Amino acid sequence: MMKIKKNLKYVLNIFFIVVIGWLTVRLLFRGEEFSDIVADLHLAKKSWLAVGAVCVFCYVAGESVIIKYMLRLFEVKTPFRRCLKYSFIGFFFSCITPSASGGQPAQMYYMKKDGIKIGFSTLIMLIITIAFKAVQVLLAVAFLLFNFGFIKLHVGRLWWLLLIGFILNIAYIAGLVFIFYKPLWARKMGIKLINLLTRIRILKEKNNEKYINKIKRICDNYMIGSEYIKSNVHTVINIFLITLVQRLFLLAVTWIVYKSYGLSGTGFWNIIALQTMIGVAVEMLPLPGAAGVTEGCFTYMFMGIFTAELVKPAMLLSRGLSFYLLLIMSALVTFVAHFIVMRNDKKNGLEGSQEVKKEVEKE
């Protein structure tokens, strides 16, 4: 029953993304003929768009490089194609769950199915999360410091959304740092919060122990992660650099769309700066794939760069490459991987699969 509910939730999230995407397009293009929209899309050079698709693949492969790199440090031999599978699975579940919350548990599940210890996968996912968030915020801060005038001009009335995004991201990173350096304090505070929420009946009393155990496990995992980072500074720096390059591959998609229309006048780093601001503003919002709000931000911020005539088709191409293409590729890989797992479970019995799920849920 629980499995049916979980699968139904994923289906509903995908449906939500499709509906919101469709409504967004209808809203942005109301009063325009479909043939005109298609004609504007065809103005973009296909060769540049192919480069954009390659960049999206490189973005996924960037995380695979980190997974492979860390597994090698743990003396776990895993083919790169398998690491690529974990990345695609993670991106698929991140795309269809609010605040990208479902990606890493799914990755840990499939890693465990391939014989990788939960302890290793937990640490890998933890460091990837920290590096990804930190790189995003540091990039945004750097752009604000060195390119404030340009950003202010194009962000305009959306400063409030950007501010909320910064607050959410910084609060998230501050929470990670706090757990890292004061895990026992974090555990005590977490338990007190759970008990308080139970007393005021926001949480059900029957789930109190489950949430407390989860708080304890999270703090224990972060304590292990903290010790690893302190003892492997060089490794963590390398992961941050790989993450920076990985992030730039996806951010560059908008610049590639810009070049596909033969436009000039706005530099690579200016476009990267605006796309970074959109990422900061929307990625922590509790919406699957930040659908709707991302398209709206793009249309508003890039209006003066792509011009009123091309900004909407540019948004479709940029979002199509960086999100919907990624979603489709990830879905295909995930469905194939899941089919193989189901087939193997049928051969070997379901007990092993259920044990894996329980072990991942504990983490």
mmCIF file of C-alpha atoms in Angstrom:
data_model
loop_
_atom_site.group_PDB
_atom_site.id
_atom_site.type_symbol
_atom_site.label_atom_id
_atom_site.label_comp_id
_atom_site.label_asym_id
_atom_site.label_seq_id
_atom_site.Cartn_x
_atom_site.Cartn_y
_atom_site.Cartn_z
ATOM 1 C CA MET A 1 0.000 0.000 0.000
ATOM 2 C CA MET A 2 2.852 2.377 0.929
ATOM 3 C CA LYS A 3 4.581 1.615 -2.377
ATOM 4 C CA ILE A 4 1.393 2.409 -4.332
ATOM 5 C CA LYS A 5 1.031 5.737 -2.479
ATOM 6 C CA LYS A 6 4.672 6.628 -3.159
ATOM 7 C CA ASN A 7 4.417 5.792 -6.873
ATOM 8 C CA LEU A 8 1.143 7.715 -7.093
ATOM 9 C CA LYS A 9 2.862 10.749 -5.547
ATOM 10 C CA TYR A 10 5.612 10.608 -8.199
ATOM 11 C CA VAL A 11 3.033 10.284 -10.977
ATOM 12 C CA LEU A 12 1.118 13.265 -9.593
ATOM 13 C CA ASN A 13 4.341 15.304 -9.406
ATOM 14 C CA ILE A 14 5.120 14.532 -13.058
ATOM 15 C CA PHE A 15 1.548 15.435 -13.958
ATOM 16 C CA PHE A 16 1.929 18.682 -11.986
ATOM 17 C CA ILE A 17 5.109 19.593 -13.904
ATOM 18 C CA VAL A 18 3.449 18.889 -17.260
ATOM 19 C CA VAL A 19 0.296 20.850 -16.378
ATOM 20 C CA ILE A 20 2.199 23.823 -14.934
ATOM 21 C CA GLY A 21 4.519 23.823 -17.948
ATOM 22 C CA TRP A 22 1.542 23.775 -20.318
ATOM 23 C CA LEU A 23 -0.295 26.523 -18.391
ATOM 24 C CA THR A 24 2.884 28.636 -18.303
ATOM 25 C CA VAL A 25 3.311 28.366 -22.056
ATOM 26 C CA ARG A 26 -0.382 29.179 -22.629
ATOM 27 C CA LEU A 27 -0.121 32.203 -20.338
ATOM 28 C CA LEU A 28 3.109 33.532 -21.836
ATOM 29 C CA PHE A 29 2.020 32.955 -25.435
ATOM 30 C CA ARG A 30 -1.641 33.894 -25.162
ATOM 31 C CA GLY A 31 -2.868 35.690 -28.257
ATOM 32 C CA GLU A 32 -0.060 34.241 -30.403
ATOM 33 C CA GLU A 33 -0.475 31.665 -33.128
ATOM 34 C CA PHE A 34 1.133 28.267 -32.567
ATOM 35 C CA SER A 35 2.674 28.441 -36.041
ATOM 36 C CA ASP A 36 4.403 31.716 -35.098
ATOM 37 C CA ILE A 37 5.873 30.133 -31.957
ATOM 38 C CA VAL A 38 7.185 27.190 -33.978
ATOM 39 C CA ALA A 39 8.638 29.581 -36.566
ATOM 40 C CA ASP A 40 10.484 31.501 -33.819
ATOM 41 C CA LEU A 41 11.867 28.240 -32.434
ATOM 42 C CA HIS A 42 13.125 27.277 -35.894
ATOM 43 C CA LEU A 43 15.148 30.490 -36.089
ATOM 44 C CA ALA A 44 17.638 28.992 -33.628
ATOM 45 C CA LYS A 45 20.579 27.189 -35.236
ATOM 46 C CA LYS A 46 20.333 23.454 -34.645
ATOM 47 C CA SER A 47 24.095 23.053 -34.322
ATOM 48 C CA TRP A 48 24.158 25.353 -31.287
ATOM 49 C CA LEU A 49 21.220 23.516 -29.741
ATOM 50 C CA ALA A 50 23.092 20.234 -30.189
ATOM 51 C CA VAL A 51 25.960 21.781 -28.219
ATOM 52 C CA GLY A 52 23.406 22.670 -25.532
ATOM 53 C CA ALA A 53 22.247 19.048 -25.339
ATOM 54 C CA VAL A 54 25.874 17.942 -24.957
ATOM 55 C CA CYS A 55 26.290 20.448 -22.110
ATOM 56 C CA VAL A 56 23.266 18.968 -20.341
ATOM 57 C CA PHE A 57 24.794 15.499 -20.634
ATOM 58 C CA CYS A 58 28.132 16.832 -19.325
ATOM 59 C CA TYR A 59 26.256 18.348 -16.385
ATOM 60 C CA VAL A 60 24.941 14.913 -15.442
ATOM 61 C CA ALA A 61 28.327 13.308 -16.126
ATOM 62 C CA GLY A 62 29.964 15.844 -13.787
ATOM 63 C CA GLU A 63 28.225 14.301 -10.798
ATOM 64 C CA SER A 64 29.145 10.848 -12.102
ATOM 65 C CA VAL A 65 32.808 11.889 -12.088
ATOM 66 C CA ILE A 66 32.497 12.823 -8.400
ATOM 67 C CA ILE A 67 30.784 9.521 -7.538
ATOM 68 C CA LYS A 68 33.440 7.547 -9.428
ATOM 69 C CA TYR A 69 36.224 9.606 -7.822
ATOM 70 C CA MET A 70 34.972 9.009 -4.286
ATOM 71 C CA LEU A 71 34.207 5.315 -4.821
ATOM 72 C CA ARG A 72 37.757 4.867 -6.062
ATOM 73 C CA LEU A 73 39.032 6.517 -2.865
ATOM 74 C CA PHE A 74 36.939 3.983 -0.920
ATOM 75 C CA GLU A 75 38.530 1.232 -3.077
ATOM 76 C CA VAL A 76 35.182 0.323 -4.640
ATOM 77 C CA LYS A 77 35.524 -0.616 -8.312
ATOM 78 C CA THR A 78 32.500 0.632 -10.246
ATOM 79 C CA PRO A 79 32.270 1.234 -14.025
ATOM 80 C CA PHE A 80 31.683 4.860 -15.010
ATOM 81 C CA ARG A 81 28.481 3.921 -16.864
ATOM 82 C CA ARG A 82 27.058 2.705 -13.551
ATOM 83 C CA CYS A 83 27.965 6.011 -11.889
ATOM 84 C CA LEU A 84 26.222 7.717 -14.809
ATOM 85 C CA LYS A 85 23.142 5.614 -14.059
ATOM 86 C CA TYR A 86 23.137 6.807 -10.433
ATOM 87 C CA SER A 87 23.372 10.431 -11.591
ATOM 88 C CA PHE A 88 20.495 10.132 -14.054
ATOM 89 C CA ILE A 89 18.345 8.419 -11.412
ATOM 90 C CA GLY A 90 19.155 11.168 -8.928
ATOM 91 C CA PHE A 91 18.297 13.932 -11.386
ATOM 92 C CA PHE A 92 15.029 12.241 -12.331
ATOM 93 C CA PHE A 93 13.764 12.026 -8.755
ATOM 94 C CA SER A 94 15.136 15.490 -7.969
ATOM 95 C CA CYS A 95 13.194 16.899 -10.933
ATOM 96 C CA ILE A 96 9.871 15.422 -9.838
ATOM 97 C CA THR A 97 10.028 16.051 -6.066
ATOM 98 C CA PRO A 98 9.662 19.348 -4.170
ATOM 99 C CA SER A 99 13.006 21.034 -3.386
ATOM 100 C CA ALA A 100 14.737 18.116 -5.189
ATOM 101 C CA SER A 101 14.299 16.018 -2.025
ATOM 102 C CA GLY A 102 13.833 12.601 -3.646
ATOM 103 C CA GLY A 103 17.017 12.314 -5.681
ATOM 104 C CA GLN A 104 19.600 11.161 -3.177
ATOM 105 C CA PRO A 105 17.542 8.469 -1.396
ATOM 106 C CA ALA A 106 16.867 6.940 -4.827
ATOM 107 C CA GLN A 107 20.583 7.043 -5.691
ATOM 108 C CA MET A 108 21.482 5.370 -2.395
ATOM 109 C CA TYR A 109 18.891 2.653 -3.048
ATOM 110 C CA TYR A 110 20.303 1.764 -6.467
ATOM 111 C CA MET A 111 23.881 1.952 -5.181
ATOM 112 C CA LYS A 112 22.984 -0.518 -2.450
ATOM 113 C CA LYS A 113 21.377 -2.793 -5.034
ATOM 114 C CA ASP A 114 24.744 -2.798 -6.823
ATOM 115 C CA GLY A 115 26.573 -3.771 -3.641
ATOM 116 C CA ILE A 116 27.820 -0.335 -2.525
ATOM 117 C CA LYS A 117 27.644 0.122 1.240
ATOM 118 C CA ILE A 118 25.092 2.564 2.595
ATOM 119 C CA GLY A 119 27.836 4.248 4.620
ATOM 120 C CA PHE A 120 29.790 5.046 1.444
ATOM 121 C CA SER A 121 26.763 6.256 -0.533
ATOM 122 C CA THR A 122 25.542 8.398 2.389
ATOM 123 C CA LEU A 123 28.910 10.151 2.655
ATOM 124 C CA ILE A 124 29.130 10.657 -1.120
ATOM 125 C CA MET A 125 25.642 12.162 -1.312
ATOM 126 C CA LEU A 126 26.335 14.348 1.706
ATOM 127 C CA ILE A 127 29.486 15.858 0.210
ATOM 128 C CA ILE A 128 27.836 16.290 -3.218
ATOM 129 C CA THR A 129 24.973 18.197 -1.560
ATOM 130 C CA ILE A 130 27.304 20.462 0.392
ATOM 131 C CA ALA A 131 29.498 21.158 -2.659
ATOM 132 C CA PHE A 132 26.513 21.824 -4.936
ATOM 133 C CA LYS A 133 24.828 24.282 -2.571
ATOM 134 C CA ALA A 134 28.062 26.002 -1.586
ATOM 135 C CA VAL A 135 29.187 26.459 -5.205
ATOM 136 C CA GLN A 136 25.811 27.934 -6.146
ATOM 137 C CA VAL A 137 25.803 30.460 -3.303
ATOM 138 C CA LEU A 138 29.479 31.380 -3.751
ATOM 139 C CA LEU A 139 28.949 31.922 -7.488
ATOM 140 C CA ALA A 140 25.930 34.121 -6.783
ATOM 141 C CA VAL A 141 27.801 36.164 -4.169
ATOM 142 C CA ALA A 142 30.769 36.606 -6.529
ATOM 143 C CA PHE A 143 28.507 37.833 -9.328
ATOM 144 C CA LEU A 144 26.738 40.241 -6.979
ATOM 145 C CA LEU A 145 30.076 41.661 -5.821
ATOM 146 C CA PHE A 146 31.604 42.086 -9.276
ATOM 147 C CA ASN A 147 28.554 42.583 -11.497
ATOM 148 C CA PHE A 148 25.963 44.174 -9.221
ATOM 149 C CA GLY A 149 24.856 46.921 -11.628
ATOM 150 C CA PHE A 150 24.039 44.491 -14.455
ATOM 151 C CA ILE A 151 22.194 42.099 -12.132
ATOM 152 C CA LYS A 152 20.214 44.909 -10.489
ATOM 153 C CA LEU A 153 19.139 46.191 -13.900
ATOM 154 C CA HIS A 154 17.779 42.841 -15.084
ATOM 155 C CA VAL A 155 16.470 41.367 -11.822
ATOM 156 C CA GLY A 156 14.338 44.478 -11.295
ATOM 157 C CA ARG A 157 11.157 43.815 -9.338
ATOM 158 C CA LEU A 158 12.145 40.194 -8.643
ATOM 159 C CA TRP A 159 14.646 41.239 -5.956
ATOM 160 C CA TRP A 160 12.233 39.971 -3.285
ATOM 161 C CA LEU A 161 12.253 36.459 -4.783
ATOM 162 C CA LEU A 162 16.043 36.515 -5.058
ATOM 163 C CA LEU A 163 16.272 37.615 -1.425
ATOM 164 C CA ILE A 164 14.023 34.743 -0.317
ATOM 165 C CA GLY A 165 16.207 32.348 -2.326
ATOM 166 C CA PHE A 166 19.377 33.646 -0.679
ATOM 167 C CA ILE A 167 17.828 33.387 2.779
ATOM 168 C CA LEU A 168 16.702 29.781 2.157
ATOM 169 C CA ASN A 169 20.066 28.740 0.692
ATOM 170 C CA ILE A 170 22.135 30.446 3.377
ATOM 171 C CA ALA A 171 19.887 29.041 6.123
ATOM 172 C CA TYR A 172 20.319 25.566 4.611
ATOM 173 C CA ILE A 173 24.112 25.888 4.457
ATOM 174 C CA ALA A 174 24.227 27.408 7.968
ATOM 175 C CA GLY A 175 22.219 24.431 9.217
ATOM 176 C CA LEU A 176 24.696 22.036 7.599
ATOM 177 C CA VAL A 177 27.649 23.877 9.131
ATOM 178 C CA PHE A 178 25.978 23.869 12.550
ATOM 179 C CA ILE A 179 25.335 20.112 12.377
ATOM 180 C CA PHE A 180 28.915 19.597 11.178
ATOM 181 C CA TYR A 181 30.569 21.439 14.027
ATOM 182 C CA LYS A 182 28.015 20.906 16.810
ATOM 183 C CA PRO A 183 26.317 17.573 16.016
ATOM 184 C CA LEU A 184 25.429 16.831 19.652
ATOM 185 C CA TRP A 185 23.833 20.271 20.068
ATOM 186 C CA ALA A 186 21.982 19.801 16.790
ATOM 187 C CA ARG A 187 20.720 16.424 17.949
ATOM 188 C CA LYS A 188 19.421 17.846 21.260
ATOM 189 C CA MET A 189 17.754 20.787 19.513
ATOM 190 C CA GLY A 190 16.224 18.489 16.898
ATOM 191 C CA ILE A 191 14.791 16.140 19.536
ATOM 192 C CA LYS A 192 13.349 19.093 21.514
ATOM 193 C CA LEU A 193 11.758 20.450 18.333
ATOM 194 C CA ILE A 194 10.207 17.050 17.495
ATOM 195 C CA ASN A 195 8.820 16.754 21.034
ATOM 196 C CA LEU A 196 7.414 20.289 20.839
ATOM 197 C CA LEU A 197 5.739 19.637 17.491
ATOM 198 C CA THR A 198 4.285 16.420 18.909
ATOM 199 C CA ARG A 199 2.933 18.209 22.001
ATOM 200 C CA ILE A 200 1.175 20.860 19.922
ATOM 201 C CA ARG A 201 -0.111 18.063 17.644
ATOM 202 C CA ILE A 202 1.568 19.152 14.428
ATOM 203 C CA LEU A 203 3.234 15.716 14.385
ATOM 204 C CA LYS A 204 1.413 12.524 15.349
ATOM 205 C CA GLU A 205 2.504 11.009 18.648
ATOM 206 C CA LYS A 206 2.846 7.544 17.110
ATOM 207 C CA ASN A 207 5.537 8.936 14.760
ATOM 208 C CA ASN A 208 7.499 10.706 17.514
ATOM 209 C CA GLU A 209 10.098 7.974 17.993
ATOM 210 C CA LYS A 210 10.559 7.534 14.240
ATOM 211 C CA TYR A 211 11.362 11.240 13.778
ATOM 212 C CA ILE A 212 13.691 11.291 16.789
ATOM 213 C CA ASN A 213 15.617 8.294 15.432
ATOM 214 C CA LYS A 214 15.846 10.026 12.055
ATOM 215 C CA ILE A 215 17.288 13.168 13.714
ATOM 216 C CA LYS A 216 19.872 11.004 15.492
ATOM 217 C CA ARG A 217 20.867 9.242 12.254
ATOM 218 C CA ILE A 218 21.182 12.532 10.350
ATOM 219 C CA CYS A 219 23.435 14.001 13.034
ATOM 220 C CA ASP A 220 25.522 10.820 13.151
ATOM 221 C CA ASN A 221 25.940 10.893 9.359
ATOM 222 C CA TYR A 222 26.981 14.534 9.410
ATOM 223 C CA MET A 223 29.452 13.831 12.203
ATOM 224 C CA ILE A 224 31.079 11.179 9.993
ATOM 225 C CA GLY A 225 31.010 13.624 7.069
ATOM 226 C CA SER A 226 32.611 16.320 9.196
ATOM 227 C CA GLU A 227 35.465 14.024 10.192
ATOM 228 C CA TYR A 228 35.976 12.987 6.575
ATOM 229 C CA ILE A 229 36.111 16.580 5.310
ATOM 230 C CA LYS A 230 38.561 17.615 8.054
ATOM 231 C CA SER A 231 40.804 14.657 7.211
ATOM 232 C CA ASN A 232 40.531 14.951 3.392
ATOM 233 C CA VAL A 233 40.654 18.666 2.610
ATOM 234 C CA HIS A 234 42.461 18.111 -0.712
ATOM 235 C CA THR A 235 39.783 15.649 -1.865
ATOM 236 C CA VAL A 236 36.967 18.012 -0.904
ATOM 237 C CA ILE A 237 38.633 20.907 -2.772
ATOM 238 C CA ASN A 238 38.837 18.714 -5.882
ATOM 239 C CA ILE A 239 35.131 17.893 -5.534
ATOM 240 C CA PHE A 240 34.287 21.596 -5.227
ATOM 241 C CA LEU A 241 36.227 22.342 -8.431
ATOM 242 C CA ILE A 242 34.512 19.499 -10.316
ATOM 243 C CA THR A 243 31.152 20.773 -9.030
ATOM 244 C CA LEU A 244 31.964 24.292 -10.259
ATOM 245 C CA VAL A 245 32.687 23.001 -13.774
ATOM 246 C CA GLN A 246 29.581 20.783 -13.627
ATOM 247 C CA ARG A 247 27.415 23.732 -12.625
ATOM 248 C CA LEU A 248 28.817 25.910 -15.419
ATOM 249 C CA PHE A 249 27.838 23.325 -18.031
ATOM 250 C CA LEU A 250 24.161 23.737 -17.125
ATOM 251 C CA LEU A 251 24.338 27.506 -16.651
ATOM 252 C CA ALA A 252 25.930 27.817 -20.101
ATOM 253 C CA VAL A 253 22.814 26.432 -21.821
ATOM 254 C CA THR A 254 21.150 29.871 -21.830
ATOM 255 C CA TRP A 255 24.240 31.471 -23.397
ATOM 256 C CA ILE A 256 24.212 28.705 -26.046
ATOM 257 C CA VAL A 257 20.558 29.475 -26.842
ATOM 258 C CA TYR A 258 21.556 33.160 -27.060
ATOM 259 C CA LYS A 259 24.250 32.312 -29.613
ATOM 260 C CA SER A 260 21.886 29.998 -31.507
ATOM 261 C CA TYR A 261 19.814 33.073 -32.411
ATOM 262 C CA GLY A 262 22.903 34.868 -33.670
ATOM 263 C CA LEU A 263 22.633 37.507 -30.933
ATOM 264 C CA SER A 264 25.545 39.497 -29.535
ATOM 265 C CA GLY A 265 26.210 42.340 -27.133
ATOM 266 C CA THR A 266 25.864 40.473 -23.840
ATOM 267 C CA GLY A 267 28.867 38.516 -22.628
ATOM 268 C CA PHE A 268 29.042 34.911 -21.471
ATOM 269 C CA TRP A 269 29.544 35.777 -17.786
ATOM 270 C CA ASN A 270 26.665 38.259 -17.739
ATOM 271 C CA ILE A 271 24.248 35.587 -18.947
ATOM 272 C CA ILE A 272 25.742 33.060 -16.506
ATOM 273 C CA ALA A 273 25.253 35.615 -13.709
ATOM 274 C CA LEU A 274 21.532 36.022 -14.429
ATOM 275 C CA GLN A 275 20.994 32.286 -14.766
ATOM 276 C CA THR A 276 22.748 31.819 -11.415
ATOM 277 C CA MET A 277 20.357 34.326 -9.824
ATOM 278 C CA ILE A 278 17.383 32.379 -11.189
ATOM 279 C CA GLY A 279 18.831 29.190 -9.710
ATOM 280 C CA VAL A 280 19.277 30.787 -6.288
ATOM 281 C CA ALA A 281 15.767 32.260 -6.411
ATOM 282 C CA VAL A 282 13.840 29.109 -7.353
ATOM 283 C CA GLU A 283 15.732 25.906 -6.514
ATOM 284 C CA MET A 284 14.815 25.842 -2.813
ATOM 285 C CA LEU A 285 11.128 26.464 -3.462
ATOM 286 C CA PRO A 286 8.879 23.483 -2.568
ATOM 287 C CA LEU A 287 7.740 22.906 -6.154
ATOM 288 C CA PRO A 288 8.650 19.899 -8.342
ATOM 289 C CA GLY A 289 11.236 21.199 -10.802
ATOM 290 C CA ALA A 290 10.368 24.775 -9.709
ATOM 291 C CA ALA A 291 7.882 24.574 -12.593
ATOM 292 C CA GLY A 292 6.192 27.803 -13.598
ATOM 293 C CA VAL A 293 8.235 30.180 -11.461
ATOM 294 C CA THR A 294 11.467 29.381 -13.360
ATOM 295 C CA GLU A 295 9.876 30.176 -16.715
ATOM 296 C CA GLY A 296 8.439 33.406 -15.348
ATOM 297 C CA CYS A 297 11.795 34.533 -13.919
ATOM 298 C CA PHE A 298 13.583 33.737 -17.180
ATOM 299 C CA THR A 299 11.102 35.710 -19.285
ATOM 300 C CA TYR A 300 11.329 38.725 -16.973
ATOM 301 C CA MET A 301 15.115 38.795 -16.405
ATOM 302 C CA PHE A 302 16.172 38.053 -19.973
ATOM 303 C CA MET A 303 13.659 40.337 -21.709
ATOM 304 C CA GLY A 304 16.285 43.025 -22.298
ATOM 305 C CA ILE A 305 18.852 40.511 -23.551
ATOM 306 C CA PHE A 306 16.880 38.337 -25.966
ATOM 307 C CA THR A 307 14.441 41.156 -26.904
ATOM 308 C CA ALA A 308 10.654 40.944 -26.486
ATOM 309 C CA GLU A 309 10.345 39.050 -29.770
ATOM 310 C CA LEU A 310 12.740 36.209 -28.904
ATOM 311 C CA VAL A 311 12.694 35.927 -25.101
ATOM 312 C CA LYS A 312 9.741 33.519 -25.020
ATOM 313 C CA PRO A 313 11.032 31.036 -27.611
ATOM 314 C CA ALA A 314 14.473 31.378 -25.959
ATOM 315 C CA MET A 315 12.872 30.445 -22.637
ATOM 316 C CA LEU A 316 11.264 27.377 -24.231
ATOM 317 C CA LEU A 317 14.589 26.262 -25.687
ATOM 318 C CA SER A 318 16.637 26.981 -22.569
ATOM 319 C CA ARG A 319 14.153 25.352 -20.216
ATOM 320 C CA GLY A 320 13.536 22.564 -22.717
ATOM 321 C CA LEU A 321 17.226 21.675 -22.802
ATOM 322 C CA SER A 322 18.155 22.258 -19.166
ATOM 323 C CA PHE A 323 15.071 20.712 -17.553
ATOM 324 C CA TYR A 324 12.684 18.820 -19.849
ATOM 325 C CA LEU A 325 15.387 17.124 -21.924
ATOM 326 C CA LEU A 326 17.176 16.222 -18.697
ATOM 327 C CA LEU A 327 13.895 14.916 -17.258
ATOM 328 C CA ILE A 328 13.222 12.738 -20.328
ATOM 329 C CA MET A 329 16.769 11.319 -20.463
ATOM 330 C CA SER A 330 16.724 10.652 -16.712
ATOM 331 C CA ALA A 331 13.288 9.026 -16.898
ATOM 332 C CA LEU A 332 14.421 6.613 -19.606
ATOM 333 C CA VAL A 333 17.525 5.568 -17.649
ATOM 334 C CA THR A 334 15.510 5.266 -14.404
ATOM 335 C CA PHE A 335 12.789 3.114 -15.971
ATOM 336 C CA VAL A 336 15.360 0.777 -17.535
ATOM 337 C CA ALA A 337 17.274 0.542 -14.229
ATOM 338 C CA HIS A 338 14.052 -0.114 -12.321
ATOM 339 C CA PHE A 339 12.984 -2.788 -14.815
ATOM 340 C CA ILE A 340 16.324 -4.572 -14.337
ATOM 341 C CA VAL A 341 16.015 -4.368 -10.541
ATOM 342 C CA MET A 342 12.454 -5.755 -10.654
ATOM 343 C CA ARG A 343 13.560 -8.573 -12.942
ATOM 344 C CA ASN A 344 16.445 -9.477 -10.624
ATOM 345 C CA ASP A 345 14.191 -9.269 -7.565
ATOM 346 C CA LYS A 346 11.741 -11.627 -9.220
ATOM 347 C CA LYS A 347 14.551 -14.123 -9.797
ATOM 348 C CA ASN A 348 16.052 -13.819 -6.319
ATOM 349 C CA GLY A 349 12.929 -13.085 -4.265
ATOM 350 C CA LEU A 350 11.748 -9.725 -2.903
ATOM 351 C CA GLU A 351 13.232 -10.045 0.599
ATOM 352 C CA GLY A 352 16.569 -8.513 -0.400
ATOM 353 C CA SER A 353 14.910 -5.547 -2.077
ATOM 354 C CA GLN A 354 12.745 -4.857 0.960
ATOM 355 C CA GLU A 355 15.789 -4.961 3.229
ATOM 356 C CA VAL A 356 17.589 -2.473 0.983
ATOM 357 C CA LYS A 357 14.608 -0.090 1.122
ATOM 358 C CA LYS A 358 14.493 -0.301 4.919
ATOM 359 C CA GLU A 359 18.232 0.363 5.181
ATOM 360 C CA VAL A 360 18.040 3.391 2.880
ATOM 361 C CA GLU A 361 14.997 4.773 4.711
ATOM 362 C CA LYS A 362 16.931 4.533 7.980
ATOM 363 C CA GLU A 363 19.614 6.767 6.528
#
